[in-house]
Tab-separated table of C-alpha atoms in Angstrom:
chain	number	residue	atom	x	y	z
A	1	UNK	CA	157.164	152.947	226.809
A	2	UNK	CA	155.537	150.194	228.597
A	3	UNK	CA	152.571	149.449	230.849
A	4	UNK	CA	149.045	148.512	230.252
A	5	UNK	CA	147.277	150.161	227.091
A	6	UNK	CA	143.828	151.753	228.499
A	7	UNK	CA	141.170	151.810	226.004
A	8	UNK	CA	138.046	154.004	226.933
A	9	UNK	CA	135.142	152.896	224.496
A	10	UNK	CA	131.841	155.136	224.751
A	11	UNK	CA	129.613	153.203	226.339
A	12	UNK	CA	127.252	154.891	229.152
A	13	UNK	CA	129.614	155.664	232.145
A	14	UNK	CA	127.546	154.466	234.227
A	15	UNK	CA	128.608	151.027	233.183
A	16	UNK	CA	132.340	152.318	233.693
A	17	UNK	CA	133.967	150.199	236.549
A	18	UNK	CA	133.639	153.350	239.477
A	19	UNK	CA	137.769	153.348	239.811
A	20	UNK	CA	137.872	153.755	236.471
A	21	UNK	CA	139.897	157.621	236.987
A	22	UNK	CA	142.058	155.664	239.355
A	23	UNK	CA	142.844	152.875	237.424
A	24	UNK	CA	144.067	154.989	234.227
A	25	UNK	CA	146.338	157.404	236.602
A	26	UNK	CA	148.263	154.323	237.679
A	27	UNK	CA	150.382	154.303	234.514
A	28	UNK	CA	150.054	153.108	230.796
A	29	UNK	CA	149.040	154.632	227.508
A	30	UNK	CA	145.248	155.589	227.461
A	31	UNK	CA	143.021	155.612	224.598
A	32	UNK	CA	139.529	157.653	223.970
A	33	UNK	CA	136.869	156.238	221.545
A	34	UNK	CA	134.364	158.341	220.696
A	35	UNK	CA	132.543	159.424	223.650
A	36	UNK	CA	135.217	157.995	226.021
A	37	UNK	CA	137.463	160.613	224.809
A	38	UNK	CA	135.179	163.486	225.886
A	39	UNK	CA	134.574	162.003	229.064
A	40	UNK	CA	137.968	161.307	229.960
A	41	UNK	CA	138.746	165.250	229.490
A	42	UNK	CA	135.436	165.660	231.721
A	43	UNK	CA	137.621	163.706	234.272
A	44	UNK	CA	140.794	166.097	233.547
A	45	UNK	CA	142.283	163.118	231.882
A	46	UNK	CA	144.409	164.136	228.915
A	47	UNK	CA	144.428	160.845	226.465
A	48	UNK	CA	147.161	159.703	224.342
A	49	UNK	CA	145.622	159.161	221.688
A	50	UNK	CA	141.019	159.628	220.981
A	51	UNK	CA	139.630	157.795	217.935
A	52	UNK	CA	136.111	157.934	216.594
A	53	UNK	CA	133.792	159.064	213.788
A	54	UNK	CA	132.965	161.172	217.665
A	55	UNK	CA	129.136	161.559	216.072
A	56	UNK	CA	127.863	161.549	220.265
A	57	UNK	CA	129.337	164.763	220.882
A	58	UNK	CA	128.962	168.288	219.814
A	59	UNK	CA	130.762	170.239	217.296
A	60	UNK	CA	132.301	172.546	219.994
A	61	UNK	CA	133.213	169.832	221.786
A	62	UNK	CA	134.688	168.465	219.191
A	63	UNK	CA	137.051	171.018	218.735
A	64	UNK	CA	137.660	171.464	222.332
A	65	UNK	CA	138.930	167.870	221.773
A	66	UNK	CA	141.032	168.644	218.622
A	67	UNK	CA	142.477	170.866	220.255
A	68	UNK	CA	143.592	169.616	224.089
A	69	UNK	CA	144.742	165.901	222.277
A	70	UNK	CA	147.277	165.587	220.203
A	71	UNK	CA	147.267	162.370	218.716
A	72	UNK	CA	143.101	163.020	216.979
A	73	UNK	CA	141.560	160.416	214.436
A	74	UNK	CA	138.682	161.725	213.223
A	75	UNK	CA	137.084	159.250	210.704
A	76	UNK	CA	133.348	159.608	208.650
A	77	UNK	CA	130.697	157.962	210.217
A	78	UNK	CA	130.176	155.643	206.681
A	79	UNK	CA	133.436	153.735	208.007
A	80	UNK	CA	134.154	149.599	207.744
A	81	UNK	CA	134.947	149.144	211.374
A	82	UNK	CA	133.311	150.341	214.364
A	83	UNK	CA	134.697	152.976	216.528
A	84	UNK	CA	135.219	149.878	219.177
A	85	UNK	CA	137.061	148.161	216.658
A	86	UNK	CA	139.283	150.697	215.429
A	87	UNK	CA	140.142	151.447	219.276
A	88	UNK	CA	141.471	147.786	219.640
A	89	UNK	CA	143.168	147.757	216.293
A	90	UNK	CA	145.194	150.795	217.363
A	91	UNK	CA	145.681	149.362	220.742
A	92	UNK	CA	147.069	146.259	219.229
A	93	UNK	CA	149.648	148.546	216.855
A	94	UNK	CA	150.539	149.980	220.596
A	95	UNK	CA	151.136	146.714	222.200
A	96	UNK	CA	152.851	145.406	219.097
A	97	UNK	CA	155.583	148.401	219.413
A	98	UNK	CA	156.027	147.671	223.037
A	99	UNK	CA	156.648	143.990	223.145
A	100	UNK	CA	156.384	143.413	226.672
A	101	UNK	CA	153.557	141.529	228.963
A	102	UNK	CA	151.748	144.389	229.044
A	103	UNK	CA	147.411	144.104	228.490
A	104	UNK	CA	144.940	145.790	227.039
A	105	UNK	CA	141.969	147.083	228.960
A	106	UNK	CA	139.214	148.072	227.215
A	107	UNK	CA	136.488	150.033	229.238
A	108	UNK	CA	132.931	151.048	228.157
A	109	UNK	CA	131.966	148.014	225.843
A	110	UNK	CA	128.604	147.659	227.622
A	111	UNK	CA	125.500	148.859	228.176
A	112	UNK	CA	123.248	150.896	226.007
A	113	UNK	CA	123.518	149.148	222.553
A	114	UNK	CA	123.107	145.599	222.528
A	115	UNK	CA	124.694	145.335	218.918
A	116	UNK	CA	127.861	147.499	220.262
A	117	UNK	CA	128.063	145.287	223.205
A	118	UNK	CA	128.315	142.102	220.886
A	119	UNK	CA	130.522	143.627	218.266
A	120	UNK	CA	132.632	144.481	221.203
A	121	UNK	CA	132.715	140.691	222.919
A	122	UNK	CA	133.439	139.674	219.013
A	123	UNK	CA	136.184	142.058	217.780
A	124	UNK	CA	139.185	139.974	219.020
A	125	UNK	CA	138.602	137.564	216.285
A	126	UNK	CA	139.670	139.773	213.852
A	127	UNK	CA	142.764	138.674	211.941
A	128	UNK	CA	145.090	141.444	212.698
A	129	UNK	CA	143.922	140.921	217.020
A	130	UNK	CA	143.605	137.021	217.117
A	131	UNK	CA	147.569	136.724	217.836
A	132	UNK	CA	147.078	139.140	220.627
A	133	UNK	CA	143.919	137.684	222.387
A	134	UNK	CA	145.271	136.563	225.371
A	135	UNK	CA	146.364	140.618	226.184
A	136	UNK	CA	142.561	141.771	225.995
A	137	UNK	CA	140.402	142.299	229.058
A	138	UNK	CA	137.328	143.724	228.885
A	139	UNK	CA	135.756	145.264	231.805
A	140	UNK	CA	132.972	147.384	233.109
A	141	UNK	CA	131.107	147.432	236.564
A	142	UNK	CA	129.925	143.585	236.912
A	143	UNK	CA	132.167	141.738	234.836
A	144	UNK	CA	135.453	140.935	233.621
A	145	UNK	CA	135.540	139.306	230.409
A	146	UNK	CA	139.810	137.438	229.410
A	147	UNK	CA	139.720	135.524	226.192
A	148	UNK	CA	141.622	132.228	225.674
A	149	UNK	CA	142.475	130.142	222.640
A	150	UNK	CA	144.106	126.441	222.686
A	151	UNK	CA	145.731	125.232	225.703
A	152	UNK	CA	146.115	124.625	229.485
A	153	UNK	CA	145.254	127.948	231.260
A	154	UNK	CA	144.520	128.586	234.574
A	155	UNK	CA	142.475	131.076	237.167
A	156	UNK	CA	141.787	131.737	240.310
A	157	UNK	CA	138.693	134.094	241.669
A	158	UNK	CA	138.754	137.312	241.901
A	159	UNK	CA	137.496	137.439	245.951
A	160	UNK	CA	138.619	141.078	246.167
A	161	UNK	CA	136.343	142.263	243.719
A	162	UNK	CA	133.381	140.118	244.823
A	163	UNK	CA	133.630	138.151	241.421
A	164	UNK	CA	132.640	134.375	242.362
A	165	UNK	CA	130.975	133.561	239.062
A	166	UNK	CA	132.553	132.741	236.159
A	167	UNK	CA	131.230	131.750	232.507
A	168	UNK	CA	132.820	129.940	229.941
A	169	UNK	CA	131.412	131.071	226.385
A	170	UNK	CA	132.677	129.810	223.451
A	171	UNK	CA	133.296	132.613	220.608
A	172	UNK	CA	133.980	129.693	217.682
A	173	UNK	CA	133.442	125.988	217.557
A	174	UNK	CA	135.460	124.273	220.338
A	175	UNK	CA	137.515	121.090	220.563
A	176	UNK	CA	138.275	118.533	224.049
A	177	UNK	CA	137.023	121.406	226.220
A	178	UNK	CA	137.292	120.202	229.898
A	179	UNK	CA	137.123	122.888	233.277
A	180	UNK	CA	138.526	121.064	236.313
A	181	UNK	CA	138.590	122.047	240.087
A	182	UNK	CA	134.925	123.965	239.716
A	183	UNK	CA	131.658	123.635	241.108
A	184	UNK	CA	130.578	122.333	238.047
A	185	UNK	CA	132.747	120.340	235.757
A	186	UNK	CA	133.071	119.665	232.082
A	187	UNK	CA	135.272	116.974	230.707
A	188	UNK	CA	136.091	116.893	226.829
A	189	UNK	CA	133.211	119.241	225.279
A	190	UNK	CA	133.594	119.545	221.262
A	191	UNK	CA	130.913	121.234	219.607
A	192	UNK	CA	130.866	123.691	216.351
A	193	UNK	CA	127.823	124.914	217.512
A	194	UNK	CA	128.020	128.059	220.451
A	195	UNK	CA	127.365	126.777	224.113
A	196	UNK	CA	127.567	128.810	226.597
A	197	UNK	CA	128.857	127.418	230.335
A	198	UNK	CA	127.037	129.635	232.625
A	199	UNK	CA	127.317	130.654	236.220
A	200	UNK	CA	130.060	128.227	237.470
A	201	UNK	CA	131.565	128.838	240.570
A	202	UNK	CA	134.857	128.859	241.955
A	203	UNK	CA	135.637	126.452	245.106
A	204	UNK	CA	136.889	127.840	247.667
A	205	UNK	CA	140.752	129.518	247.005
A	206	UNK	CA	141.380	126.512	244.483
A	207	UNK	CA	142.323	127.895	240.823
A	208	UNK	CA	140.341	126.547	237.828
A	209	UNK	CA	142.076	124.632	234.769
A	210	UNK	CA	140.288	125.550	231.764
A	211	UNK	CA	141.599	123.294	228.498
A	212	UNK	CA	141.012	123.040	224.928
A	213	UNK	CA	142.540	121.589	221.514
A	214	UNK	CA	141.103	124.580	219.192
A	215	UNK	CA	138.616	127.451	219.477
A	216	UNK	CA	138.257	130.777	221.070
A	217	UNK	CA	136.966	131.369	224.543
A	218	UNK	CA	135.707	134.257	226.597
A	219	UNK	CA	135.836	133.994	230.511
A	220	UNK	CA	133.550	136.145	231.785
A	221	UNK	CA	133.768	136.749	235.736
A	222	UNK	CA	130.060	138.533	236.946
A	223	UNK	CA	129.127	139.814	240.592
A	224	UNK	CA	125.442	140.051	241.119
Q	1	UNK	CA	93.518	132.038	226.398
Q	2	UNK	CA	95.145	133.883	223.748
Q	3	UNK	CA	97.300	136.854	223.743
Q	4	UNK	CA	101.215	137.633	223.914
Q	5	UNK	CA	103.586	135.693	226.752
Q	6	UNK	CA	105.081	137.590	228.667
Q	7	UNK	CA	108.353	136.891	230.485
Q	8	UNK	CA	110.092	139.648	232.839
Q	9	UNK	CA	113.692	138.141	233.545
Q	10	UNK	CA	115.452	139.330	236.692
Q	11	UNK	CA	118.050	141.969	234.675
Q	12	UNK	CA	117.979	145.337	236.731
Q	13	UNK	CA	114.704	146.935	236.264
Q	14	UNK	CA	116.713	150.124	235.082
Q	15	UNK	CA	116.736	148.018	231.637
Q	16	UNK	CA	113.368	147.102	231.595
Q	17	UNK	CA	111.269	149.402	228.800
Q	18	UNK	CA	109.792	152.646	230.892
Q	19	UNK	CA	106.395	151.453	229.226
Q	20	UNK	CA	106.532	148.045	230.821
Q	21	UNK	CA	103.656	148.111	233.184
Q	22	UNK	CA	101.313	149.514	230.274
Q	23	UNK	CA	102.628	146.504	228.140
Q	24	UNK	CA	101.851	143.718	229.975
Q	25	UNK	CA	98.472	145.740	231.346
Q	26	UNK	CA	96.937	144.701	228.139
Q	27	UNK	CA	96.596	141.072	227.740
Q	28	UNK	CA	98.407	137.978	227.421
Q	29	UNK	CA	100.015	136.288	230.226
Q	30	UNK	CA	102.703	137.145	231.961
Q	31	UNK	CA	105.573	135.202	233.710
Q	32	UNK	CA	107.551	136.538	236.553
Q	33	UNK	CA	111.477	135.226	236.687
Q	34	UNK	CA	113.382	135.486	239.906
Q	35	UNK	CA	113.759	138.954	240.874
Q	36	UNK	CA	111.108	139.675	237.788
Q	37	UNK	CA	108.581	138.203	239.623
Q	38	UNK	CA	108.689	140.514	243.006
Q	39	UNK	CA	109.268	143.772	240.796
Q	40	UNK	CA	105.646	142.864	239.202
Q	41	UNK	CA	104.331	142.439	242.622
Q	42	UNK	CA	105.946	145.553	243.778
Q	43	UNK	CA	104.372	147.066	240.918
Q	44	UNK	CA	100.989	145.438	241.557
Q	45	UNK	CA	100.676	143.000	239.061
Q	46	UNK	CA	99.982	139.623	240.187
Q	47	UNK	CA	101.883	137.694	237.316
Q	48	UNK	CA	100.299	134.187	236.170
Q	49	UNK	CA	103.325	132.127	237.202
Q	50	UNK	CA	106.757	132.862	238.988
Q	51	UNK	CA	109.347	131.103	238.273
Q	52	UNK	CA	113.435	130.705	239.195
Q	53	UNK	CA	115.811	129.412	242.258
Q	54	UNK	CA	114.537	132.860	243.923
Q	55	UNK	CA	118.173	133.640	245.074
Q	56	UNK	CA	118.235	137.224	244.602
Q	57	UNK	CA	114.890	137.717	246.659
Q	58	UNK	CA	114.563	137.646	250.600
Q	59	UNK	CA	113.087	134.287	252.542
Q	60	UNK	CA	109.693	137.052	253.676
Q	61	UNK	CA	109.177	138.085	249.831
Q	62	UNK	CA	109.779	134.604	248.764
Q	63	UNK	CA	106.742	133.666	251.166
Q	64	UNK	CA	104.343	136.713	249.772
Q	65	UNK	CA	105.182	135.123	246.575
Q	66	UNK	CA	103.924	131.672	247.186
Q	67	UNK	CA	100.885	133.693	248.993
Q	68	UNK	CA	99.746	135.711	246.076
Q	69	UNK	CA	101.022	133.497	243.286
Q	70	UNK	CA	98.912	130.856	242.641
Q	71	UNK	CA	101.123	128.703	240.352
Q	72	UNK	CA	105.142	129.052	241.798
Q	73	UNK	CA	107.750	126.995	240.436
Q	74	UNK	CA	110.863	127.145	242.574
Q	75	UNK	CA	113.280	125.274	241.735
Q	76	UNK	CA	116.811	124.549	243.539
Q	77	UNK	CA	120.042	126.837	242.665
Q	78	UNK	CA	121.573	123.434	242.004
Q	79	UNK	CA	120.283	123.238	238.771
Q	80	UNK	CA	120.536	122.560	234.744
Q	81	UNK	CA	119.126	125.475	233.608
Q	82	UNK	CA	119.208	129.161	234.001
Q	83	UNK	CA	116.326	131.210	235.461
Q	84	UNK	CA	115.834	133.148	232.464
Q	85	UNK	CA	116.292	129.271	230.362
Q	86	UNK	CA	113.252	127.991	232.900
Q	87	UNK	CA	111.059	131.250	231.960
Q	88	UNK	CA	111.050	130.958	227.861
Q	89	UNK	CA	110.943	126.941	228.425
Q	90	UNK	CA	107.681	127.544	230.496
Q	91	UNK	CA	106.400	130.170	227.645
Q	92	UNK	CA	106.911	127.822	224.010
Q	93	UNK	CA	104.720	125.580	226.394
Q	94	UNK	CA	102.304	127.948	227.202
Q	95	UNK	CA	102.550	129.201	223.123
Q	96	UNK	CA	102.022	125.431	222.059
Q	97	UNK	CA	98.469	125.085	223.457
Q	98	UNK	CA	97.851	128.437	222.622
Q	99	UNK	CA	98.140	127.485	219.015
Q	100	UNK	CA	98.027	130.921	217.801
Q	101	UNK	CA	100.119	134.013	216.001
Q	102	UNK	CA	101.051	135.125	219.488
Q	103	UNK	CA	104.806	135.915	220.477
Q	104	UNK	CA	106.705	135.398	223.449
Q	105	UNK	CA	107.991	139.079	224.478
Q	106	UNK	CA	111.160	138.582	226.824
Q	107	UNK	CA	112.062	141.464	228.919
Q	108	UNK	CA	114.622	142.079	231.595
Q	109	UNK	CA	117.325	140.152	229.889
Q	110	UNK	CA	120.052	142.883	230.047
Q	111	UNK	CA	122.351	144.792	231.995
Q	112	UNK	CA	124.004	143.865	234.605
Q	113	UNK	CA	125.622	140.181	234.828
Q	114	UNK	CA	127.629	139.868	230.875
Q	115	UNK	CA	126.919	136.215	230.709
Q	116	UNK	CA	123.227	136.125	231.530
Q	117	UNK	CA	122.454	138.528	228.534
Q	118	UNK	CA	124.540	136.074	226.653
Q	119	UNK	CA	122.819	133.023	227.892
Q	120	UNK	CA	119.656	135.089	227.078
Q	121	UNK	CA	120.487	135.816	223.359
Q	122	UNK	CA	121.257	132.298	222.593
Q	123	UNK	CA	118.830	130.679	225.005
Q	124	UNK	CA	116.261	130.311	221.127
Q	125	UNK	CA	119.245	127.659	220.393
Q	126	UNK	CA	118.278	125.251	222.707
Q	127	UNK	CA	116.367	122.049	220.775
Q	128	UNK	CA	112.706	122.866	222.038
Q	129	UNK	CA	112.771	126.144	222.055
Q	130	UNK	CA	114.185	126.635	218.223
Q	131	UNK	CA	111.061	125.399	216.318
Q	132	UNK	CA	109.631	128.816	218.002
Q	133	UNK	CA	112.519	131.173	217.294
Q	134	UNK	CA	110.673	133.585	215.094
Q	135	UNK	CA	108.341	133.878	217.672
Q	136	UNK	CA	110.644	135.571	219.996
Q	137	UNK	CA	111.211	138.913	220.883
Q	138	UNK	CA	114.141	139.945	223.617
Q	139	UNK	CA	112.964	143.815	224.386
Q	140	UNK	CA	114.610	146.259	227.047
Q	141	UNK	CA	114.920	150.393	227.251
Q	142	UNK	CA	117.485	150.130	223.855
Q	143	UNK	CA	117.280	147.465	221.865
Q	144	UNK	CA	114.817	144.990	220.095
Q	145	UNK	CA	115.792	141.187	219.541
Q	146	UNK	CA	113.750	139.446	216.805
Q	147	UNK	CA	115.325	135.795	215.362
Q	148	UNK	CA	115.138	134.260	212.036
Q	149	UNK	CA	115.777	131.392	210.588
Q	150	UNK	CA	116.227	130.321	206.549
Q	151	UNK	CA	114.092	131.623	204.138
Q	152	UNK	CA	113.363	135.005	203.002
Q	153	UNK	CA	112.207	138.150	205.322
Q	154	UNK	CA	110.948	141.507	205.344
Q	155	UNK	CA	111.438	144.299	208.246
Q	156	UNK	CA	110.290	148.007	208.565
Q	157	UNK	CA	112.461	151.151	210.330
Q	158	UNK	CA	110.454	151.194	213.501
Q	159	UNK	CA	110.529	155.250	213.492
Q	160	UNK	CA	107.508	155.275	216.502
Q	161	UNK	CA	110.380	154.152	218.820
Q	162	UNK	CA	112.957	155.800	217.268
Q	163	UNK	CA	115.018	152.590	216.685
Q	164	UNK	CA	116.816	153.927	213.070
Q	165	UNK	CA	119.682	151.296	213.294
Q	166	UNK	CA	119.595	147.658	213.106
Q	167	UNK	CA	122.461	144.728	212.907
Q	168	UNK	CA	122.497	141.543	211.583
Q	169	UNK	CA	124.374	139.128	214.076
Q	170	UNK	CA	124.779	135.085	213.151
Q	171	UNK	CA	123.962	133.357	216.620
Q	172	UNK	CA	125.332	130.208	214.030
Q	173	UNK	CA	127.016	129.595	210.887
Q	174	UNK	CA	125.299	131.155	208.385
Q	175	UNK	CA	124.823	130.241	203.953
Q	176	UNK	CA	123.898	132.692	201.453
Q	177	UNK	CA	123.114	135.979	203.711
Q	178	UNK	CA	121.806	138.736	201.321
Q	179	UNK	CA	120.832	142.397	203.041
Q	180	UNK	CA	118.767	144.454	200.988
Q	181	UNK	CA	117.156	147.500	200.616
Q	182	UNK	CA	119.750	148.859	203.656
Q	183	UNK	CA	121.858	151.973	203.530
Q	184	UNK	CA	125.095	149.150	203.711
Q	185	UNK	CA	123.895	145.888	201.523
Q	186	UNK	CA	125.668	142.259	201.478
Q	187	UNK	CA	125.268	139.923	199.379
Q	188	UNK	CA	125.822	136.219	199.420
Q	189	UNK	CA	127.354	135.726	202.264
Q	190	UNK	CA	128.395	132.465	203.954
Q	191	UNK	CA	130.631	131.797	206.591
Q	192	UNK	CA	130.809	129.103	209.929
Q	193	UNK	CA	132.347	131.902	211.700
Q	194	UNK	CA	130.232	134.424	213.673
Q	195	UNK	CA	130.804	137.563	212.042
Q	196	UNK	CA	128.207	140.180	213.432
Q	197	UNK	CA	126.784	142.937	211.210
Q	198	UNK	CA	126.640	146.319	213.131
Q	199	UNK	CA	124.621	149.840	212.513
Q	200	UNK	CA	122.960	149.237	209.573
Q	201	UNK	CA	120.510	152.016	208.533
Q	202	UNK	CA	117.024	151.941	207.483
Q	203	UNK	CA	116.254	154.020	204.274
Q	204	UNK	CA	113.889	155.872	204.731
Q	205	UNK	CA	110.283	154.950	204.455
Q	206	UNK	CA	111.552	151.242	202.774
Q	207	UNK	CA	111.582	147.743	204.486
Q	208	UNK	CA	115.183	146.270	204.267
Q	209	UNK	CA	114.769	142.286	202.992
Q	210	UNK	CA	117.484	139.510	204.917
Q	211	UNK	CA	117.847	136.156	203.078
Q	212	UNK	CA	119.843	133.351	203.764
Q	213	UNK	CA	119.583	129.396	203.223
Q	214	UNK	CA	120.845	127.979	206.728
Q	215	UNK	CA	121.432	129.352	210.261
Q	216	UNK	CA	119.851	131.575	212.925
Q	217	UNK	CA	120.174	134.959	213.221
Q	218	UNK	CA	119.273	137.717	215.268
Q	219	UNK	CA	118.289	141.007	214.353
Q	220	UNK	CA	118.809	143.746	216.617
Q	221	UNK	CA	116.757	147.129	216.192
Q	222	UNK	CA	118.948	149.800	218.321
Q	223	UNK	CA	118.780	153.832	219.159
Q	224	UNK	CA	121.518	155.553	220.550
């Protein structure tokens, strides 16, 4: 089994990125959360696997879910993770079996709550997901968020999909942080304290070198 | 001159609170940011100051702005601070000669771009804005941001807006957090990490108490 491991989180779809259908038929395993699961049978999308205390939808539909998926984690709604987070910590068992260069795509993490949203930006540095940090997009209709830890790393825009800003937001304290080759440079940042980088621009078709001695960092590309 | 501030950020105005022209209809002034400022005008309120780079409004608005607002700060897109940075700067000044138990109510800070409603949570950590952190409120169609700082505090379920849930999120390192009084309490906690607390529950009728010795924190009131 390989290719990408699709997680559908239940955000309001309306925040889904609108190719989402598209994007899932292309191959990989797919994962419903809560009321990602019900949506993706809505969209005659069978999922692998749904996960969720599934308290957003209806009795009947839950049942109607029981039944169509086989692979059905039902947990109470007094849990110790989040639905989001027990998405990406099956995910991560996934990825872990595969072994490959495959990513993990997590869809729906925005809009609606603002405590979901931030939970969701936050859960890759749990223990168990740190290792795998570098394999987690998260993306909805504005933005693509890629998380980086210590390192040279490079990127280049995204021009097809009208992304031309980019953030850098620091998820821990941060050592020696320097971006190079963008509008707006930074040379050897080290603070303990959370700074966010905001609205920096790519130039041109040049890529961006990002760098940093420790920490955890979240790239966020926006489009108006 | 006395009376809440009153910022309306640029965030889509799908986000803004359905109540938001009866809000700021009642006193206190108000302070249009970039795209903020036309939808009051479009809305026929004539805000007491606009504010921002203007970049997401046309050149003919931008000139029925400067018409009908009397004091318009536009400021280049080549510049330090955000838009939505510019708008609460503008509003602890207006609070300091106020001198009062007013707030500054911040709307329009979410949906849409990912690292603009990031900028706009941790904006309160910028030097002079923090002295006024408790003073803050970050309010769209969802959610409720309040901040607080060390020391010990006391919040209500607010049932008239249906906003049962509430999290606990460090926007720092954080010493002796206690929750109490909360369907899920903590006690004593410290870390330098940011470890958010999500979907907590009011009990019933009762106030839930949050402690802690150092750090900021935001709590977030959510409904579904």
């Amino acid at each position: 089994m390989s290719g990408n491991i699709n997680v559908v989180l239940g955000g309001p779809s309306g925040y889904y990125p609108t190719d989402l259908k598209n994007r899932l038929q292309t191959g990989g395993r797919v994962i419903g959360v809560d009321y990602g699961a019900q949506w993706l049978l809505d969209n005659e999308i069978i999922p692998d696997m749904a996960i969720g205390d599934f308290d957003s939808i209806s009795e009947c539909q839950k049942y109607q879910l029981k039944n169509k998926v086989d692979n059905c984690l039902i947990y109470s709604t007094h849990k110790d993770y989040t639905d989001g987070q027990l998405g990406l910590m099956k995910a991560v068992e996934l990825l872990k079996q595969q072994g490959t260069d495959d990513l993990i795509m997590i869809y729906g993490a925005t809009g609606g709550r603002l405590d979901h949203l931030l939970s969701n930006i936050f859960m890759v540095l749990a223990p168990d997901v740190l290792p795998y940090v570098e394999k987690i997009r998260l993306i909805d209709n504005h933005n693509e968020v890629i998380y980086i830890s210590e390192g040279k790393h490079q990127f280049y825009a995204k021009q097809d999909q009208n992304q031309t800003y980019f953030s850098v937001i620091p998820l821990t304290g941060v050592s020696h942080l320097t971006i190079a080759g963008a509008k707006y440079p930074l040379t050897d940042f080290s603070s303990e304290q959370l700074q966010p980088f905001i609205s920096n621009e790519f130039e041109e078709d040049n890529p961006i070198q990002v760098q940093l001695d420790k920490g955890i960092i979240a790239i966020i590309y926006s489009k108006d």
